[in-house]
Short mmCIF file of C-alpha atoms and ligand atoms in Angstrom, two decimals:
data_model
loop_
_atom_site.label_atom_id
_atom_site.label_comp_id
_atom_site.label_asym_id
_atom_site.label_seq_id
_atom_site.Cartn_x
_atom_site.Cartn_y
_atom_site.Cartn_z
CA UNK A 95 -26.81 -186.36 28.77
CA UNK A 96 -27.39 -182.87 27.12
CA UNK A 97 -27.94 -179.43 28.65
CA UNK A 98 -30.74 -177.99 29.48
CA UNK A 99 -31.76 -174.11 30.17
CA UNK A 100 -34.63 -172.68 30.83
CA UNK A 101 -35.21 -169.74 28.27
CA UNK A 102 -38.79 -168.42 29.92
CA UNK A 103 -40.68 -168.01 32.21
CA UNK A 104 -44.28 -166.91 33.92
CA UNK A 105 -46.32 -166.52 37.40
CA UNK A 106 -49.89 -165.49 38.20
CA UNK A 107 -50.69 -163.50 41.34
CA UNK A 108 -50.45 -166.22 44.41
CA UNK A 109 -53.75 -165.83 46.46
CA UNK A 110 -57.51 -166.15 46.86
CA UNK A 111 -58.08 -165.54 43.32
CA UNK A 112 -62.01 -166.24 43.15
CA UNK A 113 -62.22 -164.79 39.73
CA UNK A 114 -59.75 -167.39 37.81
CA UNK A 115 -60.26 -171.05 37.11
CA UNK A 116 -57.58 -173.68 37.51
CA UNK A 117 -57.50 -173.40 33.63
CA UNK A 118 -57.30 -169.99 33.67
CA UNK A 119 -54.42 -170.11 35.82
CA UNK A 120 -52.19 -172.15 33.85
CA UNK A 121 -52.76 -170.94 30.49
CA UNK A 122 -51.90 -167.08 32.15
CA UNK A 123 -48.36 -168.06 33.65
CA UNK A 124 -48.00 -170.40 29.91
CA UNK A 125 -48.32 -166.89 27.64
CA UNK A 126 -46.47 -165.23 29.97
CA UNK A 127 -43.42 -168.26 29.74
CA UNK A 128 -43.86 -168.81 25.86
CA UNK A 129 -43.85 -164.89 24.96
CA UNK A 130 -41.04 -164.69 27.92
CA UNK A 131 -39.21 -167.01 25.73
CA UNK A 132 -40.15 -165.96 22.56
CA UNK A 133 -41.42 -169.46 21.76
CA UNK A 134 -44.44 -169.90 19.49
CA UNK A 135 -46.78 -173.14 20.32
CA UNK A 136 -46.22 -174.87 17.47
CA UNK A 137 -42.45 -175.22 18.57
CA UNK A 138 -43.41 -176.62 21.69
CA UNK A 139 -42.42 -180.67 21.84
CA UNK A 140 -44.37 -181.85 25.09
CA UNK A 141 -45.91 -180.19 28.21
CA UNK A 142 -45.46 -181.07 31.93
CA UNK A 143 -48.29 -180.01 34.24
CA UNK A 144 -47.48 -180.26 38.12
CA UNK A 145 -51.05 -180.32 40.24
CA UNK A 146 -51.63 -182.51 43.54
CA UNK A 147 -55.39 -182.49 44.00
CA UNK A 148 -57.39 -180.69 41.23
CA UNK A 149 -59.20 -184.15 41.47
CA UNK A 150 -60.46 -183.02 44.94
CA UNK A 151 -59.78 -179.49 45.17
CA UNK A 152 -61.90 -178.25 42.09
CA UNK A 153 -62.96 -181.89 40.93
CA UNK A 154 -61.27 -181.30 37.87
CA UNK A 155 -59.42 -184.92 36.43
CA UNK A 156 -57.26 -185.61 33.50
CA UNK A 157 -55.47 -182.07 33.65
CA UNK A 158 -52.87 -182.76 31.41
CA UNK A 159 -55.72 -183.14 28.58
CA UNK A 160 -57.35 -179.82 29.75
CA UNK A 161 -54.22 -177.83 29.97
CA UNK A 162 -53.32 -178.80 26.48
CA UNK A 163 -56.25 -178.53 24.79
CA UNK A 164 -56.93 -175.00 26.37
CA UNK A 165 -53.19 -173.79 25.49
CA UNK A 166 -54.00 -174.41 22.05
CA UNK A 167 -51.06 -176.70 22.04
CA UNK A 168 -53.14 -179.90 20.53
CA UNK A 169 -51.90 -182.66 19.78
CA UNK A 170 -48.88 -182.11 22.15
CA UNK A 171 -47.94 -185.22 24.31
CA UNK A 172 -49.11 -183.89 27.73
CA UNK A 173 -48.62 -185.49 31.19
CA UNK A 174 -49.73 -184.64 34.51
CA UNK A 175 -47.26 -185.07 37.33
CA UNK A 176 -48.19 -185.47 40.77
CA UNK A 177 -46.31 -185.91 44.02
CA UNK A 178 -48.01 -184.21 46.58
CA UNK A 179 -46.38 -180.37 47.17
CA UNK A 180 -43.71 -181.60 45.12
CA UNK A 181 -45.75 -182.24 41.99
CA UNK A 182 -43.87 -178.77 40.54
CA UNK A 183 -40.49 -179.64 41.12
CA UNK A 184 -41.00 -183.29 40.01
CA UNK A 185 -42.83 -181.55 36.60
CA UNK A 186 -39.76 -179.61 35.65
CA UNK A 187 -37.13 -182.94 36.56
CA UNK A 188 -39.70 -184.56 33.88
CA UNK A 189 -39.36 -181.96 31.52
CA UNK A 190 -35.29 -181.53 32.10
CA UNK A 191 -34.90 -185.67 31.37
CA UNK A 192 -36.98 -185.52 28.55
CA UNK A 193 -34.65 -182.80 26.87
CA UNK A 194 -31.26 -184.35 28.55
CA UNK A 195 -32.48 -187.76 26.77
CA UNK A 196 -32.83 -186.10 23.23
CA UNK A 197 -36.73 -186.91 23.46
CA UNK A 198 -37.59 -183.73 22.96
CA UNK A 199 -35.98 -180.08 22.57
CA UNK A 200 -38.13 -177.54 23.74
CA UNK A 201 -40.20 -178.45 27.03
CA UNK A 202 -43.15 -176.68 28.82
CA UNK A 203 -43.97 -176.96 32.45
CA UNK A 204 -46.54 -175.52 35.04
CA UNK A 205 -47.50 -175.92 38.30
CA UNK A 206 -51.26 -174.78 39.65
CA UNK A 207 -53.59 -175.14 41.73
CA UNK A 208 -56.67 -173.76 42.71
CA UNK A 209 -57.51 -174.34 46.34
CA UNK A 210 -60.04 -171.49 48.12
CA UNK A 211 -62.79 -172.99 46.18
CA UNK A 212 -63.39 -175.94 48.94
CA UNK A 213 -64.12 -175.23 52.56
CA UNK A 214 -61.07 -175.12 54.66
CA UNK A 215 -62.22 -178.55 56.61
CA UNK A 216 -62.26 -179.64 53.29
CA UNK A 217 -59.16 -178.34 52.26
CA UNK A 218 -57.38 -180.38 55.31
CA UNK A 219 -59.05 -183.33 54.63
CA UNK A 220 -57.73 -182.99 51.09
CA UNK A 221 -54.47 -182.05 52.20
CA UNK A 222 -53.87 -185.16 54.51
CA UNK A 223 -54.31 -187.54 51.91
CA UNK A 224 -50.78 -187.05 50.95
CA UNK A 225 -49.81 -188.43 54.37
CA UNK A 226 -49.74 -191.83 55.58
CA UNK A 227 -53.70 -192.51 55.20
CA UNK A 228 -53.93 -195.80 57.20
CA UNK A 229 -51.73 -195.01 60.13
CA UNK A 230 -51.21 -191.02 60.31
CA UNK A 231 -54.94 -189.22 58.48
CA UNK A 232 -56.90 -191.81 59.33
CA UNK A 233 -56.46 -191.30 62.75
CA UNK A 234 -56.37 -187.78 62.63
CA UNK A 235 -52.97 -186.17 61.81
CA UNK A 236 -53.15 -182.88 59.61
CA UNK A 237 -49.87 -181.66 58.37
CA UNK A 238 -49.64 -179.38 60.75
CA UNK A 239 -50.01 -181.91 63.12
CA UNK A 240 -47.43 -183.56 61.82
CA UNK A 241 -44.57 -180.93 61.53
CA UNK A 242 -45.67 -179.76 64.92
CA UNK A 243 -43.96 -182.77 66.30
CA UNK A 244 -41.19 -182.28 64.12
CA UNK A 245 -40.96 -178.63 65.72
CA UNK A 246 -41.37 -179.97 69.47
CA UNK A 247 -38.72 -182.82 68.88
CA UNK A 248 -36.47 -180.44 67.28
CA UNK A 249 -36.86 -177.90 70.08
CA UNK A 250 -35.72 -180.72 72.67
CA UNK A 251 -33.05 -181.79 71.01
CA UNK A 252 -31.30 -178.89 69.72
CA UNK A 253 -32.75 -176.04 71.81
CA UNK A 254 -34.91 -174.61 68.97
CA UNK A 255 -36.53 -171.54 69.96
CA UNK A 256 -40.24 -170.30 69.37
CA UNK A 257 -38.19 -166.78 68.63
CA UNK A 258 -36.62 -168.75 65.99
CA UNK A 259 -39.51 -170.31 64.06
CA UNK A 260 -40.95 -166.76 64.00
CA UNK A 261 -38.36 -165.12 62.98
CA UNK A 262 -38.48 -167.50 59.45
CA UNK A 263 -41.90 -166.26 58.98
CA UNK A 264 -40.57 -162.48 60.20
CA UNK A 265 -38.11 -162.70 57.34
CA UNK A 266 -40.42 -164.39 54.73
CA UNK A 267 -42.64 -161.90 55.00
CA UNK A 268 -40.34 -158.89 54.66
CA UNK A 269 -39.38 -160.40 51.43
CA UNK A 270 -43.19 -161.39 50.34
CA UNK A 271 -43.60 -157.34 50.83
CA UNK A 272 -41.06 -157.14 47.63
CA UNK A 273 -43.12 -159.67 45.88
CA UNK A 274 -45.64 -158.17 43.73
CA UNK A 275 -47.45 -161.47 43.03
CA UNK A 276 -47.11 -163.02 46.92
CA UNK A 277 -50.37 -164.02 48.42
CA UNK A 278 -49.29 -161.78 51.54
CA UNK A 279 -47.40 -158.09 51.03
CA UNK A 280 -47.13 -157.07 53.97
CA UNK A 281 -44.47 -157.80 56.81
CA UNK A 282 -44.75 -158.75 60.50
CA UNK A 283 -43.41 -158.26 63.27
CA UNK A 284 -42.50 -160.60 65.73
CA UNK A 285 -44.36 -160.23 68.32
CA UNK A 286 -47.03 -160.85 65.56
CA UNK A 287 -46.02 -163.50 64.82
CA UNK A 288 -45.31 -165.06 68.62
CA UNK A 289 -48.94 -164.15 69.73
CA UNK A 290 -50.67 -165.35 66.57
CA UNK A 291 -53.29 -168.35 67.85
CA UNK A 292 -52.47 -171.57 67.61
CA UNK A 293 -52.86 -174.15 64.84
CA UNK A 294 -51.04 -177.18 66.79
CA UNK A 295 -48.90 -176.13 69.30
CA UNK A 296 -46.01 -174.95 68.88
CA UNK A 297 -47.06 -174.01 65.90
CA UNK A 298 -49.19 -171.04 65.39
CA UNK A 299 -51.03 -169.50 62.53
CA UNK A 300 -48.30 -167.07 61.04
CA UNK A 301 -45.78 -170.77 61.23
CA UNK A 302 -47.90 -171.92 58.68
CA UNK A 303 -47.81 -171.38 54.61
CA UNK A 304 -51.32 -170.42 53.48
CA UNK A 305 -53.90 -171.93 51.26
CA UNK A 306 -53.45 -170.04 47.88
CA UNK A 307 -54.48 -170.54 44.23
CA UNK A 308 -52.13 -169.84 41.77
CA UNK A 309 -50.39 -171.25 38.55
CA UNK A 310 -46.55 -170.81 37.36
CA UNK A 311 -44.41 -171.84 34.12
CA UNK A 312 -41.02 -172.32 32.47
CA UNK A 313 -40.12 -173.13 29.04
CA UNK A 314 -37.22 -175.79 29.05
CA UNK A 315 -34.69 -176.10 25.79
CA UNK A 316 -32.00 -178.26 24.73
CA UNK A 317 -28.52 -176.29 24.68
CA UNK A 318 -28.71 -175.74 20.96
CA UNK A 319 -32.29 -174.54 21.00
CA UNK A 320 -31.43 -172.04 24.19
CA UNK A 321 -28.45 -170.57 22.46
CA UNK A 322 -30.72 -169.00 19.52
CA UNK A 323 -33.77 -168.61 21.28
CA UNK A 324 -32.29 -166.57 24.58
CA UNK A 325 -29.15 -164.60 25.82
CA UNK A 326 -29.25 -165.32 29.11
CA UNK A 327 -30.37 -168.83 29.51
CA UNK A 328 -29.98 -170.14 32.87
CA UNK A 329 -28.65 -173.62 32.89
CA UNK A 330 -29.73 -176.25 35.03
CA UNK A 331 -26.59 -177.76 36.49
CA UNK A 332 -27.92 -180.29 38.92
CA UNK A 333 -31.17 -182.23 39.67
CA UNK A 334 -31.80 -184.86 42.40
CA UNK A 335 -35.07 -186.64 43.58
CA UNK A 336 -35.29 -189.31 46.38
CA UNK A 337 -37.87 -190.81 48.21
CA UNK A 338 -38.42 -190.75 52.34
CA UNK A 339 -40.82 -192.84 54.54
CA UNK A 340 -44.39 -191.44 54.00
CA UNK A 341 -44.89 -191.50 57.85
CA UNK A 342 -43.33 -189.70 60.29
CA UNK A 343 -43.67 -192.32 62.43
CA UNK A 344 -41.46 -194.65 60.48
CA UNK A 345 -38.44 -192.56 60.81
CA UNK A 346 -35.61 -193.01 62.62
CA UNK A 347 -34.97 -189.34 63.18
CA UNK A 348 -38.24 -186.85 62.50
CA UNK A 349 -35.45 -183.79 63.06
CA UNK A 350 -34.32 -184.82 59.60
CA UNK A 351 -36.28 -185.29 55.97
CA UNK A 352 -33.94 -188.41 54.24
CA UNK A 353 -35.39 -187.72 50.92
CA UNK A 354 -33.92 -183.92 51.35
CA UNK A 355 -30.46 -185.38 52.56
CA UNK A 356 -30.37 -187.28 49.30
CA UNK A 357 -31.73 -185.59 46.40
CA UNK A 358 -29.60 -182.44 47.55
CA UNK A 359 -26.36 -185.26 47.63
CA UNK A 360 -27.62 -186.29 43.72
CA UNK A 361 -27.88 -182.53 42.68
CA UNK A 362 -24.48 -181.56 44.44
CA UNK A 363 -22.73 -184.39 42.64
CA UNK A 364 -24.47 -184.09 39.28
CA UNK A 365 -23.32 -180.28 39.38
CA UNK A 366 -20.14 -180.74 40.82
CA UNK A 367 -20.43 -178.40 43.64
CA UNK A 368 -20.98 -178.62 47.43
CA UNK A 369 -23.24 -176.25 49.81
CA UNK A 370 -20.83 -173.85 50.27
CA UNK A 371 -20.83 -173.02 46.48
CA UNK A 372 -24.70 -171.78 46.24
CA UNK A 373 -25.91 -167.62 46.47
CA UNK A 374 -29.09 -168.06 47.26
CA UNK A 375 -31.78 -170.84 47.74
CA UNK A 376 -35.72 -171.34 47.65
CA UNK A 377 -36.47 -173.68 49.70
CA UNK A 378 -40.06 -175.38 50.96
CA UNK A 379 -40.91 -173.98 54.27
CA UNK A 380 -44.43 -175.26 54.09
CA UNK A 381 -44.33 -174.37 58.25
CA UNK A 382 -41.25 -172.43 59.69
CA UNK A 383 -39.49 -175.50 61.30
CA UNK A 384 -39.96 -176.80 58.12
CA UNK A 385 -36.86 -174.26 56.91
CA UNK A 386 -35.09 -174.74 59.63
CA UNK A 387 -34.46 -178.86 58.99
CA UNK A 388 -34.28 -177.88 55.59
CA UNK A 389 -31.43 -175.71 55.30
CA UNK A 390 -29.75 -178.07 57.69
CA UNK A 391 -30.12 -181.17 55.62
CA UNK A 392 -29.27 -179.04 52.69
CA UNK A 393 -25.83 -179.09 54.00
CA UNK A 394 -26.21 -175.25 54.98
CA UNK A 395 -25.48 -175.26 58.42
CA UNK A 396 -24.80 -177.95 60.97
CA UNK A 397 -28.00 -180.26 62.00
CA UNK A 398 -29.48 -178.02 65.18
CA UNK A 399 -28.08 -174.85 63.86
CA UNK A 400 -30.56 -173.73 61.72
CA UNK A 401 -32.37 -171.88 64.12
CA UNK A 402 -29.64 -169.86 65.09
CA UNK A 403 -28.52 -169.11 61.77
CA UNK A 404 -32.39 -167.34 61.27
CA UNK A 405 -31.66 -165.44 64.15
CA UNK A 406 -28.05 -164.02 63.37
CA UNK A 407 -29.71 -162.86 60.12
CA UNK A 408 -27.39 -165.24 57.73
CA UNK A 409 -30.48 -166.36 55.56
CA UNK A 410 -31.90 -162.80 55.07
CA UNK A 411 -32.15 -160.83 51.78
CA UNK A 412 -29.12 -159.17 52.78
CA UNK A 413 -27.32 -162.07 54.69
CA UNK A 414 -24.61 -164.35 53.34
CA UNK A 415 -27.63 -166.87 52.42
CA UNK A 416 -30.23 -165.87 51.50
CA UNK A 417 -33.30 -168.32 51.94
CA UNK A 418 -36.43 -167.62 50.14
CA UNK A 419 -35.87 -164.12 48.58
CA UNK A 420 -39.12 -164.99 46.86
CA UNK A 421 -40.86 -164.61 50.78
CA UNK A 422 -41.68 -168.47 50.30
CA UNK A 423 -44.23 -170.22 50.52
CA UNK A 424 -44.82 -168.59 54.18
CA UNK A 425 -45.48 -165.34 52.05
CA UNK A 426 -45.50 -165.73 48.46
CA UNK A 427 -48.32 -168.56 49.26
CA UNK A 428 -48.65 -172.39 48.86
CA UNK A 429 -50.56 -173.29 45.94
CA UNK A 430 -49.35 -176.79 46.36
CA UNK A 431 -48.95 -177.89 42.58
CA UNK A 432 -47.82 -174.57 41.30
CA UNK A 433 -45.13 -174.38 44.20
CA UNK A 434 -41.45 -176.36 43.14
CA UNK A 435 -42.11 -174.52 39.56
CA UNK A 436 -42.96 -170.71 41.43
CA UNK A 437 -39.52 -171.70 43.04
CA UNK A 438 -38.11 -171.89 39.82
CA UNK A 439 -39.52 -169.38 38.58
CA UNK A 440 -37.65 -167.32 41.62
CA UNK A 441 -34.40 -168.74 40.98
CA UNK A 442 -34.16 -167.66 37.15
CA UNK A 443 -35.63 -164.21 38.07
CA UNK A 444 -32.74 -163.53 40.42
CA UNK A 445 -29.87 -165.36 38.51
CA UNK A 446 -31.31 -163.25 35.69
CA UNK A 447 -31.21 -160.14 37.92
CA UNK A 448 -34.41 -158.90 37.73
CA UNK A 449 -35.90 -159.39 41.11
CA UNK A 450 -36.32 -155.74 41.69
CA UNK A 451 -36.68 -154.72 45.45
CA UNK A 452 -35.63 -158.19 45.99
CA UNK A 453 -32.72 -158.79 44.07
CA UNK A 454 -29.66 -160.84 45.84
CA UNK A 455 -26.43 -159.12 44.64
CA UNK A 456 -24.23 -160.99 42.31
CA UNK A 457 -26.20 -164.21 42.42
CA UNK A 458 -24.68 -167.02 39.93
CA UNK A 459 -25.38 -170.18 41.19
CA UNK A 460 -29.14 -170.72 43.09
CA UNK A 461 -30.84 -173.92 44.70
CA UNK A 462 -34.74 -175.48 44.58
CA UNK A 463 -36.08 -177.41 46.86
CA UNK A 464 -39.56 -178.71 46.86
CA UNK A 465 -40.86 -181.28 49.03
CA UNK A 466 -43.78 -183.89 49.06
CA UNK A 467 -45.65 -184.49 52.49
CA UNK A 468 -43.41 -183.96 55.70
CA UNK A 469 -41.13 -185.70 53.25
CA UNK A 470 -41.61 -188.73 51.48
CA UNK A 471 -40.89 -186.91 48.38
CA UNK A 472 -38.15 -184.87 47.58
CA UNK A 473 -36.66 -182.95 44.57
CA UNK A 474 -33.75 -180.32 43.96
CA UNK A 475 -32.40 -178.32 41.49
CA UNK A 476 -29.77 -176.20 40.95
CA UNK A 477 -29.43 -173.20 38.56
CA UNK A 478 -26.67 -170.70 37.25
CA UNK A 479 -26.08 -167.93 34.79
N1 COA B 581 -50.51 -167.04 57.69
C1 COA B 581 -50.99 -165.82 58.01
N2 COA B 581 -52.28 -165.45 57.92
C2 COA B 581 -53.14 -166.39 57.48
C3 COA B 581 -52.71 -167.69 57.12
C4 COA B 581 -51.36 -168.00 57.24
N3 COA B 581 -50.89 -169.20 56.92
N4 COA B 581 -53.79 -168.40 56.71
C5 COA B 581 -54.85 -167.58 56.79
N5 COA B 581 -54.46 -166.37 57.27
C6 COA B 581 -55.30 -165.22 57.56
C7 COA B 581 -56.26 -164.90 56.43
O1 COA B 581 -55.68 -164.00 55.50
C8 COA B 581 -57.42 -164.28 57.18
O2 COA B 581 -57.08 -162.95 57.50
P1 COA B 581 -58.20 -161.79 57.54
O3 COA B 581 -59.19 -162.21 58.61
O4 COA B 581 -57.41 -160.58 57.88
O5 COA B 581 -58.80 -161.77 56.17
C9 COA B 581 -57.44 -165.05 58.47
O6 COA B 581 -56.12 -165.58 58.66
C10 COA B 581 -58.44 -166.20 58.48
O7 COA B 581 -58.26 -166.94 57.27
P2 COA B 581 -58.84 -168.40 57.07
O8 COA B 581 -58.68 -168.75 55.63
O9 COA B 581 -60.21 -168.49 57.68
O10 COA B 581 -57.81 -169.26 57.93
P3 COA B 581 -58.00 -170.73 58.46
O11 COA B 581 -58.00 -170.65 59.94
O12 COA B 581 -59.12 -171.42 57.77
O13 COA B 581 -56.65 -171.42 57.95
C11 COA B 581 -54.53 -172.39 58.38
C12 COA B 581 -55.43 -171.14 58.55
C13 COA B 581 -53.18 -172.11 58.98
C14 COA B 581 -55.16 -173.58 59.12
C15 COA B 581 -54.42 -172.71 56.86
O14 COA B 581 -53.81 -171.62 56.20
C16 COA B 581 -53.61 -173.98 56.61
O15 COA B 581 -54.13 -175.07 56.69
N6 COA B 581 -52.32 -173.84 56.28
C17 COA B 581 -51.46 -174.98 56.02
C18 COA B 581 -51.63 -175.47 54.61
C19 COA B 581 -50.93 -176.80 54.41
O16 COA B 581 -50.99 -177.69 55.23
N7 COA B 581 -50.27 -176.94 53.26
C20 COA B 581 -49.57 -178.16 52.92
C21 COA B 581 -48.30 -178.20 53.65
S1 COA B 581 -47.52 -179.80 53.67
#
């Protein structure tokens, strides 16, 4: 298998950005990647376009066509990938095997999409087609229906705090305040946070990620290729995907995601390296508990002590972990496709060190983790200088 580095890379503002088009979107954070790398288009061997619902969001099909055709990068071979909220990170493992496999040398892939042009009811609806549609959305589940059990079963078994979940959105905002292109710049406090209204209880509205449009992008090379295009490529040492139960319901144990479990296992072995071994991780807290089983199954901490380890401060900007430096999707915003490449994105900015107010000292080895669902999809990466 050959090595692969990403050599560039580009974000749009995360938000309600009513004056771009899904198009627009992507082909910003694409210049910004391909001048970032110093890649002109003709050099570019195939393009990788993560988006969950532009079909229903925007009503906007056969993306990969559009995206490719509006990059000026005709006749590229261009593919859409989509996996729920993991369509991103899936997009870049597409692009990494293609290069590892000697298919192609020098890779493009986004993640977008554009979601505060539906109506929010509509944006649910939309949204819950990525669970279980017979036995969960059918009947009425939304997501945060669904990782409000998680919370409330995680809460009774391990003593799980409502302090706790708000102090992930507490510190996920601090850092989205550092974030020039987070949907929200502004901290809160947690009191906030605790007295925001409900969305399902326990889970209230500063628990959740928001809807947000917004487009991201990283040029992939082959080892070879990275060496003369970039002096700081940042080498992608590990990748895992696995699949989990689309329901909730058909899990033996909704305190744990599976599919995290084991694509984090595939990435630690493929890089060589265990948990203990990583600076600095983005990781998909689509709703606060959703960090908190996260960085557990990620072999962080010890199943139940996630919580905790939020409130002694170990996963801020300045603790011995820090989790989403970015401020996550909690902050930076949830534009579902654009979100396992934004993370990404994050990881090479800081590895790179230019994160600015947000920088993690001495980072040189960071983790991805993007999820699809409450789970039946999951993909990790992991990075270093
Ligand atoms: N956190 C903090 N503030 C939020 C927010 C969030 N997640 N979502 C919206 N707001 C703010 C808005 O900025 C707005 O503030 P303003 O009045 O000061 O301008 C206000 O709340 C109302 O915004 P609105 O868009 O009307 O909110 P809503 O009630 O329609 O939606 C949620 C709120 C939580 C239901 C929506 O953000 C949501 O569905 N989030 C989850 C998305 C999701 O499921 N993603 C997939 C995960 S698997």
């Amino acid at each position: 298998m050959r090595k692969v580095a990403v050599v560039g890379v580009g974000i749009t503002r995360f938000g309600e950005l009513w004056n771009s088009s899904l198009r627009n979107l992507t082909i910003e954070a694409g210049i910004k990647a391909l001048n970032d790398a110093g890649v002109p288009g003709e050099r570019v061997d195939a393009l990788y376009t993560g988006c969950m619902s532009g079909d229903m969001f925007i009503k906007q099909g056969h993306i990969a066509s559009l995206i490719a055709d509006y990059g000026g990068l005709l006749p590229v071979p261009s593919t859409r990938v989509e996996s729920a909220c993991a369509s991103g990170g899936l997009a870049v493992r597409q692009g990494l095997m293609a290069i590892a496999s000697g298919m192609a040398n020098i890779v493009v892939v986004g993640g977008v999409e554009k979601m505060t042009d539906a109506l929010g009811s509509q944006t649910t609806g939309y949204l819950a087609s990525a669970a279980d549609q017979e036995w969960e959305s059918f009947n009425g589940a939304t997501f945060p229906s669904l990782y409000a059990l998680m919370a409330r079963r995680h809460m009774y078994e391990y003593g799980t705090t409502e302090e706790q979940l708000s102090l992930v959105a507490v510190k996920n905002h601090h850092n989205g305040s550092l974030n020039p292109n987070a949907h929200f710049q502004f901290e809160v406090s947690l009191e906030k946070v605790m007295n925001s209204s409900f969305v399902a209880d326990p889970l209230r509205l500063f628990h959740c990620s928001p809807v947000s449009d917004g487009a991201a992008c990283v040029v992939l090379a082959s080892e070879d290729k990275a060496k003369e295009l970039s002096d700081d490529p940042i080498w992608i040492i590990g990748s895992g995907q696995a699949s989990g139960a689309i329901g909730i319901y058909d899990r033996d144990d909704i305190c744990t995601i599976d599919s995290t479990v084991n694509a984090g296992k595939s990435a630690y072995k493929m890089a060589g390296i265990t948990p203990k071994d990583i600076d600095f991780a983005e990781v998909h807290d689509c709703f606060t508990i959703a960090e908190i089983i996260n960085i557990e199954d990620l072999g962080f901490f010890k199943k139940g002590e996630g919580g905790k380890a939020v409130e002694e401060g170990i996963t801020s900007l300045d603790g011995e972990l820090p989790i989403n430096p970015s401020g996550g999707l909690k902050a930076k915003g949830h534009p579902v496709g654009a979100t396992g490449v934004a993370q990404v994105v994050e990881a090479v900015t800081q590895l790179r060190g230019k994160a600015g107010k947000r920088q993690i000292k001495d980072a040189e080895i960071g983790l991805t983790h993007n999820i699809g669902g409450s789970g039946g999809t999951a993909v990790v990466h992991i990075f270093s200088r």
